[in-house]
Amino acid sequence: MEVLNFVDGEFQKTAQVLENVAPGTGEVFGTIPRSGSKEVEKAMAAAKRAFPVWSNSSAVERAACLDRLADAVREHASVLAKHEAQDNGKPISLAAQVDIPRAEKNLRFYASGIQHFASKSHAMEGEAINYTLRKPLGVVACISPWNLPLYLFTWKVAPALAAGNCVVAKPSELTPVTAYLLSTWVRQAGFPDGVFNILHGLGPEVGEALVNHPDIAAVSFTGGTLTGARIASQVAPKFKKMSLELGGKNPAIIFDDADLEEALRMTLRSSFANQGQICLCGSRILIQRSVYDTFKLSLVAKASKMVAGDPLHPDTKLGAVVSEAHMQKIMSYIELAKDEGGQVLCGGHRLHPEGVEGGFYVAPTIIEGLGPQCRTNQEEIFGPVVTLQPFDTEEEALKLANDTAYGLAATLWTTNLKRAHRVAAGIESGMVWVNTWLLRDLRTPFGGVKDSGLGREGGFEALEFFTESQNICIKL
Ligand code: NDP
């Protein structure tokens, strides 16, 4: 497939293209534009031209455009799922059940959300009335990663557009296809030309040119912490708004009073879903010593049975990781874990499933015997690799849980209600799941603390981010 840029309502080619590789097979299956500052200039000019009309349209009109785009996603859901699986390496069943339905839901959620986004009023009895307008910012940059391509892309562009901004978006160059397909339905959904532009290419080229464009009013970024730090250093001195959703090293804490069967079932998911490439995956499993061996043996037994296969096969549950470079990074962390004294209990190697031998597959890997301070327990691996650490007391569990630079999400398993409240509140992370994982209500604040990010997405928080408040005080 030839992916094209979408600028000012038109599809555009670039002088140079990049190859798009299918991680499931390791083969090139298409090209994508290699955009740079020239393409950013064109997209920015179009978006600026479109802003006065779009920002003055009614919330109902903007919602209707988003709903029609959601209709197109629903209508083409199976095609989108197939392309997402091919482009990313994730199992097609996961794309069909999670990624694509959620992309549709994101668009509908903010189509509805903007119609319920009320401004505030503060009366000064007998003296004055204040009311706060929430105004769209202008042209905003939305930069998204490869792990949940259309899911995270729509999670940003939907609130940005709903709030009346024009958007220049850049999906990851590793997974551009579903964002490109979405662009083919933007005009029929009724968006005026220039309102919603999508540029493809490399982060350090087109991404950086976009972030540094003087007319960008805000940057919404999801990706790695190092990239986030670089973007922050460029955006902060210009006093532009930014929202950063970054990496994690999330703990899963298993107390001995937990429903261990359910904890086991979900921990397997939270460790290896999407090949461990979800920012919310639990990568440090902390287990109370009294149940450590039992839990470990059961988890290893289940993980060892996971079979990797062609992402496009409907029965596949474990697909490929996103790229050869990412596979090498994961493998190098497994070697590092061994050098640091870790024992690999299962996995630890590359897989070559029959029929797709050239793809980038890593066996689910469980490692024990590592201290909390070693690099394996401190740095984000972002693959199907987890470590196990025992603990004795609640205090020790909390200390281990909080002992990294990250603070995105945590999972906690216990049937003791008081302990659940106590430990949940003590965890330094933006989100905590108790006796579940990745149960999402889109109204809730989503984001991390410490090196996991800045700001919150979700619900009205995203609409607040994509608008500027202005207070108007009228003397009575
Ligand atoms: P990267 O930081 O490498 O890239 C994210 C996006 O930023 C991509 O579109 C990338 O483009 C672009 N980019 C890269 N460099 C620059 C730059 N200098 N200026 C502007 N844009 C740039 O992350 P990954 O794509 O590897 O995604 C994985 C990371 O995302 C993990 O750390 C994961 O934890 C995190 N993540 C966080 C989530 C959260 O909500 N907190 C959710 C999901 C993932 P390109 O790929 O084309 O180079």
XYZ file of C-alpha atoms and ligand atoms in Angstrom:
524
model
C 0.000 0.000 0.000
C 1.184 3.503 -0.835
C 0.477 5.770 2.128
C 0.055 9.464 1.267
C -0.016 12.688 3.237
C -3.413 14.342 3.661
C -3.157 18.129 3.546
C -5.862 20.712 2.870
C -8.296 17.985 1.826
C -5.914 16.490 -0.747
C -3.578 13.530 -0.917
C 0.022 14.499 -1.489
C 3.235 12.657 -2.311
C 6.739 13.551 -1.173
C 9.995 13.512 -3.131
C 11.327 10.680 -0.976
C 9.524 7.697 0.516
C 10.249 5.231 3.308
C 9.622 1.497 3.191
C 6.922 0.049 5.398
C 7.764 -3.384 6.799
C 5.195 -5.900 8.075
C 6.572 -7.148 11.409
C 4.665 -10.420 11.045
C 6.694 -11.436 7.985
C 9.664 -9.068 7.983
C 8.776 -8.109 4.411
C 8.278 -4.690 2.847
C 4.628 -4.227 1.904
C 4.360 -0.548 1.113
C 5.782 2.934 1.162
C 5.114 6.031 3.209
C 5.985 9.670 2.549
C 9.187 11.002 4.046
C 7.881 14.422 4.997
C 9.931 17.303 6.308
C 9.657 21.009 7.013
C 8.304 21.787 3.515
C 5.279 19.550 4.137
C 4.872 20.985 7.645
C 4.743 24.515 6.172
C 1.990 23.532 3.730
C -0.063 21.738 6.367
C 0.316 24.603 8.842
C -0.726 27.176 6.234
C -3.827 25.135 5.349
C -4.734 24.626 9.003
C -4.335 28.320 9.786
C -6.588 29.240 6.863
C -9.240 26.787 8.050
C -9.182 27.855 11.706
C -11.497 30.930 11.637
C -14.379 28.974 10.109
C -13.898 25.761 12.107
C -13.407 27.510 15.454
C -16.630 29.463 14.885
C -18.688 26.443 13.887
C -21.104 25.090 16.473
C -20.272 22.172 18.740
C -23.181 20.320 17.123
C -21.666 20.725 13.640
C -18.231 19.562 14.794
C -19.778 16.612 16.628
C -21.621 15.610 13.466
C -18.327 15.474 11.526
C -16.743 13.301 14.226
C -19.767 11.009 14.313
C -19.672 10.573 10.541
C -15.968 9.722 10.762
C -16.836 7.189 13.478
C -19.469 5.732 11.124
C -16.757 5.219 8.489
C -14.529 3.479 11.052
C -17.405 1.170 11.972
C -18.259 0.468 8.336
C -14.640 -0.422 7.498
C -13.797 -2.050 10.840
C -12.683 -5.395 9.438
C -10.436 -3.782 6.800
C -8.925 -1.526 9.462
C -8.315 -4.496 11.797
C -6.562 -6.397 9.020
C -4.304 -3.458 8.194
C -3.568 -2.745 11.851
C -2.463 -6.366 12.343
C -0.290 -6.295 9.243
C 1.271 -2.914 10.005
C 1.880 -3.437 13.722
C 2.240 -7.216 14.139
C -0.588 -7.439 16.689
C -3.061 -10.342 16.451
C -5.973 -9.490 14.171
C -8.387 -10.655 16.897
C -6.981 -7.982 19.245
C -7.195 -5.291 16.571
C -10.789 -6.325 15.790
C -11.914 -6.555 19.426
C -9.959 -3.699 20.999
C -8.094 -1.252 18.740
C -10.656 -0.490 16.069
C -13.811 -0.448 18.249
C -11.965 1.849 20.641
C -10.975 4.186 17.785
C -14.657 4.474 16.876
C -15.548 5.003 20.532
C -12.956 7.786 20.922
C -14.503 9.726 18.032
C -18.052 9.258 19.356
C -17.044 9.992 22.944
C -15.689 13.441 22.051
C -18.531 14.115 19.594
C -20.786 13.742 22.605
C -18.343 15.251 25.124
C -18.063 18.620 23.397
C -21.835 18.987 23.558
C -21.720 18.567 27.344
C -18.673 20.731 27.940
C -20.170 23.648 29.836
C -18.337 26.807 30.814
C -18.377 28.065 34.372
C -19.911 31.162 35.889
C -19.036 32.803 39.212
C -21.475 35.311 40.628
C -20.247 38.062 42.998
C -23.530 38.758 44.748
C -24.945 42.146 43.818
C -21.644 43.307 42.335
C -20.619 41.416 39.229
C -20.877 38.186 37.288
C -17.896 36.296 35.927
C -18.143 33.761 33.196
C -15.352 31.711 31.688
C -15.147 31.153 27.974
C -13.227 28.141 26.726
C -11.698 28.996 23.378
C -9.966 26.685 20.909
C -6.213 27.175 20.792
C -5.517 27.342 17.055
C -3.458 24.750 15.170
C -2.339 21.879 17.380
C 0.158 19.051 16.812
C -0.911 15.505 17.690
C 1.933 12.970 17.694
C 1.164 9.335 18.447
C 3.153 6.083 18.834
C 3.024 2.698 17.129
C 1.780 0.356 19.832
C -1.959 1.129 19.571
C -1.889 3.050 16.293
C -5.448 4.119 15.442
C -6.600 3.846 19.074
C -4.085 6.439 20.333
C -4.246 8.572 17.189
C -8.012 9.089 17.544
C -7.667 9.557 21.328
C -5.787 12.792 20.541
C -7.340 14.123 17.355
C -10.956 13.613 18.511
C -10.853 16.051 21.479
C -8.608 18.466 19.551
C -11.070 18.710 16.646
C -14.160 18.618 18.886
C -12.874 21.661 20.783
C -12.601 23.652 17.533
C -8.877 23.388 16.811
C -7.312 22.568 13.472
C -4.977 19.610 13.622
C -1.703 18.596 12.029
C -1.204 15.002 13.157
C 1.736 12.664 12.799
C 1.310 8.940 13.446
C 4.375 6.767 14.013
C 6.266 6.031 10.834
C 6.230 2.360 11.854
C 2.425 2.128 11.761
C 0.959 4.771 9.440
C -1.615 2.721 7.517
C -4.788 3.033 9.590
C -4.313 6.791 10.058
C -3.935 7.032 6.276
C -7.146 5.031 5.767
C -8.893 7.355 8.223
C -7.773 10.333 6.116
C -9.581 8.868 3.091
C -12.917 9.424 4.920
C -12.261 12.909 6.340
C -13.849 14.833 3.458
C -16.946 12.664 3.265
C -17.352 13.116 7.035
C -17.783 16.825 6.327
C -14.611 18.333 7.778
C -13.762 21.513 5.842
C -10.441 21.293 3.974
C -7.444 22.162 6.107
C -9.094 21.350 9.433
C -7.580 17.879 9.789
C -4.170 17.224 8.184
C -2.039 14.103 8.515
C 1.690 14.015 7.743
C 3.773 10.863 7.628
C 7.479 10.416 8.097
C 10.219 10.155 10.678
C 9.885 11.593 14.171
C 13.212 13.436 14.180
C 12.377 14.967 10.773
C 8.702 15.806 10.272
C 7.821 15.354 13.983
C 10.516 17.745 15.086
C 9.694 20.295 12.350
C 6.063 20.233 13.471
C 6.808 20.645 17.166
C 9.117 23.560 16.400
C 6.805 25.382 14.016
C 6.233 28.871 15.456
C 2.485 28.779 14.780
C 1.780 25.550 16.662
C -0.392 26.433 19.654
C -0.027 23.146 21.552
C 1.615 19.751 21.327
C -0.091 16.561 22.432
C 2.459 13.758 22.433
C 2.393 10.089 23.371
C 5.618 8.136 23.148
C 8.885 7.410 24.883
C 10.196 9.439 27.837
C 13.392 10.493 26.053
C 11.454 11.828 23.071
C 9.056 13.541 25.497
C 11.961 15.262 27.253
C 13.327 16.476 23.923
C 9.925 17.830 22.884
C 9.443 19.506 26.278
C 12.800 21.255 25.952
C 11.721 22.667 22.585
C 8.141 23.606 23.472
C 8.563 24.972 27.016
C 10.637 28.073 26.132
C 7.905 29.110 23.684
C 5.234 28.860 26.429
C 3.081 26.562 24.295
C 0.747 24.100 25.977
C 1.901 20.502 26.005
C 0.545 17.184 27.117
C 3.027 14.328 27.429
C 1.999 10.689 27.860
C 5.265 8.804 28.281
C 6.741 5.471 29.293
C 6.149 3.261 32.307
C 7.633 0.488 34.422
C 4.404 -0.539 35.998
C 4.171 -2.738 39.095
C 1.614 -5.516 39.555
C 1.336 -6.272 43.288
C -0.061 -9.656 44.295
C -0.959 -10.028 47.988
C -1.448 -13.504 49.439
C -5.111 -12.777 50.229
C -5.897 -12.124 46.538
C -8.152 -14.233 44.341
C -5.053 -15.892 42.938
C -6.758 -17.598 40.026
C -8.139 -14.314 38.730
C -4.861 -12.520 39.515
C -3.011 -15.133 37.485
C -5.365 -14.898 34.515
C -5.152 -11.116 34.394
C -1.424 -10.917 35.124
C -0.808 -13.110 32.101
C -2.791 -10.580 30.059
C -1.214 -7.499 31.630
C 2.240 -8.968 30.971
C 1.898 -10.190 27.406
C -1.113 -8.544 25.725
C -0.029 -6.869 22.484
C 3.359 -8.594 23.062
C 3.830 -6.477 26.192
C 3.745 -3.304 24.109
C 1.064 -1.380 25.978
C 2.234 1.488 28.144
C -0.070 0.117 30.876
C 1.354 -3.419 30.879
C 2.689 -4.580 34.238
C 6.381 -5.297 33.840
C 7.435 -5.745 37.487
C 5.387 -8.409 39.210
C 5.701 -8.149 42.990
C 4.438 -11.252 44.796
C 3.986 -11.783 48.537
C 6.514 -14.408 49.627
C 3.947 -16.851 51.054
C 2.437 -17.344 47.568
C 5.530 -16.527 45.516
C 6.414 -20.071 44.412
C 2.859 -21.150 43.648
C 2.120 -18.016 41.652
C 5.447 -18.136 39.849
C 5.067 -21.772 38.772
C 1.539 -21.219 37.482
C 2.499 -18.040 35.598
C 5.530 -19.691 34.012
C 3.446 -22.743 33.043
C 0.846 -20.555 31.339
C 3.363 -18.248 29.634
C 5.348 -21.225 28.299
C 2.218 -22.481 26.566
C 1.634 -19.238 24.646
C 2.139 -19.845 20.950
C 3.138 -17.058 18.604
C 1.780 -16.988 15.092
C 0.884 -14.994 12.010
C -0.855 -11.777 13.191
C -3.346 -12.162 10.353
C -4.501 -15.620 11.438
C -7.777 -15.371 13.392
C -6.600 -17.821 16.105
C -3.323 -16.044 16.871
C -3.117 -14.703 20.422
C 0.549 -13.659 20.425
C 1.850 -11.724 17.434
C 5.103 -10.058 16.427
C 6.804 -7.084 18.054
C 6.742 -3.928 15.968
C 10.117 -3.931 14.208
C 13.429 -5.679 13.900
C 15.148 -2.839 15.782
C 12.632 -3.121 18.615
C 13.087 -6.907 18.724
C 16.860 -6.388 19.016
C 16.288 -3.917 21.849
C 14.127 -6.445 23.717
C 16.676 -9.218 23.162
C 19.471 -6.967 24.417
C 17.503 -6.363 27.640
C 17.149 -10.127 28.122
C 20.939 -10.438 27.774
C 21.376 -7.553 30.206
C 19.080 -9.285 32.703
C 21.270 -12.398 32.531
C 24.428 -10.297 32.977
C 22.811 -8.684 36.007
C 22.308 -12.130 37.544
C 18.687 -12.801 36.558
C 17.397 -16.312 35.906
C 15.237 -16.694 32.830
C 12.347 -18.952 33.871
C 10.766 -19.156 30.432
C 11.230 -17.595 27.018
C 14.331 -15.496 26.534
C 14.618 -16.221 22.840
C 13.330 -15.245 19.422
C 10.618 -17.361 17.793
C 10.167 -18.348 14.146
C 6.552 -19.512 13.770
C 5.838 -21.786 10.822
C 4.952 -19.890 7.646
C 6.139 -16.523 9.012
C 9.700 -17.444 9.946
C 11.120 -14.039 8.956
C 8.875 -12.053 11.338
C 9.915 -10.434 14.606
C 8.653 -12.755 17.348
C 9.863 -12.926 20.953
C 8.819 -15.696 23.361
C 7.017 -14.551 26.536
C 9.857 -14.145 29.011
C 9.772 -14.269 32.811
C 12.877 -13.421 34.834
C 13.546 -13.673 38.580
C 16.421 -13.098 40.935
C 17.030 -9.425 40.157
C 17.239 -6.620 42.708
C 15.015 -3.557 42.429
C 17.853 -1.229 41.427
C 19.214 -3.151 38.445
C 18.594 -1.696 34.991
C 16.221 -4.515 34.030
C 13.925 -3.417 36.860
C 14.375 0.293 36.240
C 14.225 0.783 32.465
C 11.250 0.342 30.175
C 11.656 -2.706 27.907
C 8.242 -2.476 26.211
C 8.089 -6.094 25.123
C 6.922 -9.507 26.383
C 9.386 -9.486 29.285
C 8.487 -9.328 32.982
C 10.421 -9.738 36.207
C 9.265 -11.313 39.469
C 10.251 -10.012 42.903
C 9.087 -11.346 46.281
C 8.057 -9.120 49.201
C 7.040 -9.758 52.797
C 5.099 -6.741 54.032
C 2.749 -4.125 52.642
C 5.384 -1.441 53.331
C 7.976 -3.365 51.365
C 5.557 -3.854 48.470
C 4.882 -0.112 48.321
C 8.566 0.728 48.494
C 9.339 -1.633 45.610
C 6.370 -0.392 43.606
C 7.458 3.238 43.914
C 11.141 2.570 43.418
C 11.465 3.701 39.772
C 11.577 7.008 37.952
C 8.249 6.157 36.282
C 4.705 6.481 37.587
C 2.153 5.599 34.945
C -0.078 2.766 36.182
C -0.174 0.011 38.796
C -2.216 -3.102 39.436
C -3.009 -4.336 42.909
C -4.518 -7.700 43.881
C -6.049 -8.163 47.346
C -9.407 -9.023 48.920
C -8.670 -6.836 51.956
C -10.632 -3.644 51.408
C -8.670 -1.491 53.842
C -5.407 -2.628 52.318
C -6.714 -1.929 48.812
C -7.485 1.702 49.697
C -4.259 2.162 51.674
C -1.910 0.729 49.076
C -3.704 2.281 46.092
C -3.388 5.759 47.635
C 0.273 5.125 48.475
C 1.299 4.210 44.954
C 3.005 6.981 43.004
C 1.225 6.598 39.675
C -1.461 8.304 37.664
C -3.695 5.230 37.607
C -4.226 2.200 39.847
C -6.325 -0.851 39.059
C -7.512 -2.955 41.990
C -8.375 -6.581 41.155
C -8.514 -5.834 37.432
C -6.391 -4.386 34.647
C -7.050 -2.005 31.777
C -10.689 -1.494 32.637
C -11.236 1.910 31.084
C -13.952 4.503 31.503
C -13.164 7.263 29.010
C -14.414 9.946 31.423
C -11.577 9.298 33.879
C -8.254 11.173 33.937
C -5.551 9.287 32.052
C -1.837 9.958 32.443
C 1.262 9.506 34.535
C 3.385 11.160 37.216
C 7.186 11.427 37.548
C 8.925 10.489 34.273
C 5.693 9.041 32.865
C 4.388 12.358 31.708
C 2.774 15.697 32.182
C -0.942 16.455 32.168
C -3.982 14.248 31.761
C -6.019 13.042 28.836
C -9.535 11.628 28.975
C -12.962 13.060 29.702
C -13.199 16.821 30.052
C -9.487 16.995 30.929
C -8.601 16.609 27.244
C -11.139 19.275 26.249
C -9.640 21.578 28.881
C -6.174 20.927 27.468
C -7.296 21.730 23.935
C -8.956 25.010 24.978
C -7.802 28.179 26.692
C -9.967 29.716 29.391
C -10.834 33.383 29.358
C -12.641 34.985 32.273
C -15.051 37.829 31.578
C -16.180 39.930 34.539
C -19.265 42.131 34.097
C -20.156 44.690 36.745
C -23.812 44.637 37.557
P 8.742 7.424 20.365
O 8.975 8.403 21.440
O 9.903 6.896 19.629
O 7.781 8.027 19.249
C 6.475 8.508 19.494
C 6.078 9.404 18.353
O 6.909 10.551 18.354
C 6.221 8.775 16.978
O 5.216 9.267 16.117
C 7.586 9.269 16.572
O 7.766 9.235 15.193
C 7.557 10.678 17.100
N 8.865 11.280 17.321
C 10.058 10.669 17.526
N 11.034 11.594 17.701
C 10.452 12.811 17.619
C 10.920 14.155 17.722
N 12.200 14.431 17.960
N 10.033 15.157 17.601
C 8.734 14.901 17.386
N 8.225 13.651 17.253
C 9.060 12.614 17.381
O 7.866 6.274 21.018
P 7.407 4.929 20.341
O 6.676 5.200 19.075
O 8.584 4.020 20.330
O 6.308 4.413 21.381
C 6.609 3.655 22.480
C 6.634 4.515 23.732
O 5.387 5.142 23.906
C 6.859 3.708 24.986
O 7.793 4.358 25.799
C 5.511 3.713 25.653
O 5.544 3.550 27.041
C 4.988 5.038 25.272
N 3.527 5.063 25.372
C 2.951 5.817 26.363
C 1.579 5.817 26.534
C 0.945 6.662 27.586
O -0.251 6.908 27.476
N 1.647 7.135 28.596
C 0.703 5.019 25.670
C 1.414 4.274 24.660
C 2.780 4.308 24.524
P 8.427 7.956 14.477
O 7.918 6.726 15.132
O 7.937 8.104 13.103
O 9.890 8.127 14.639
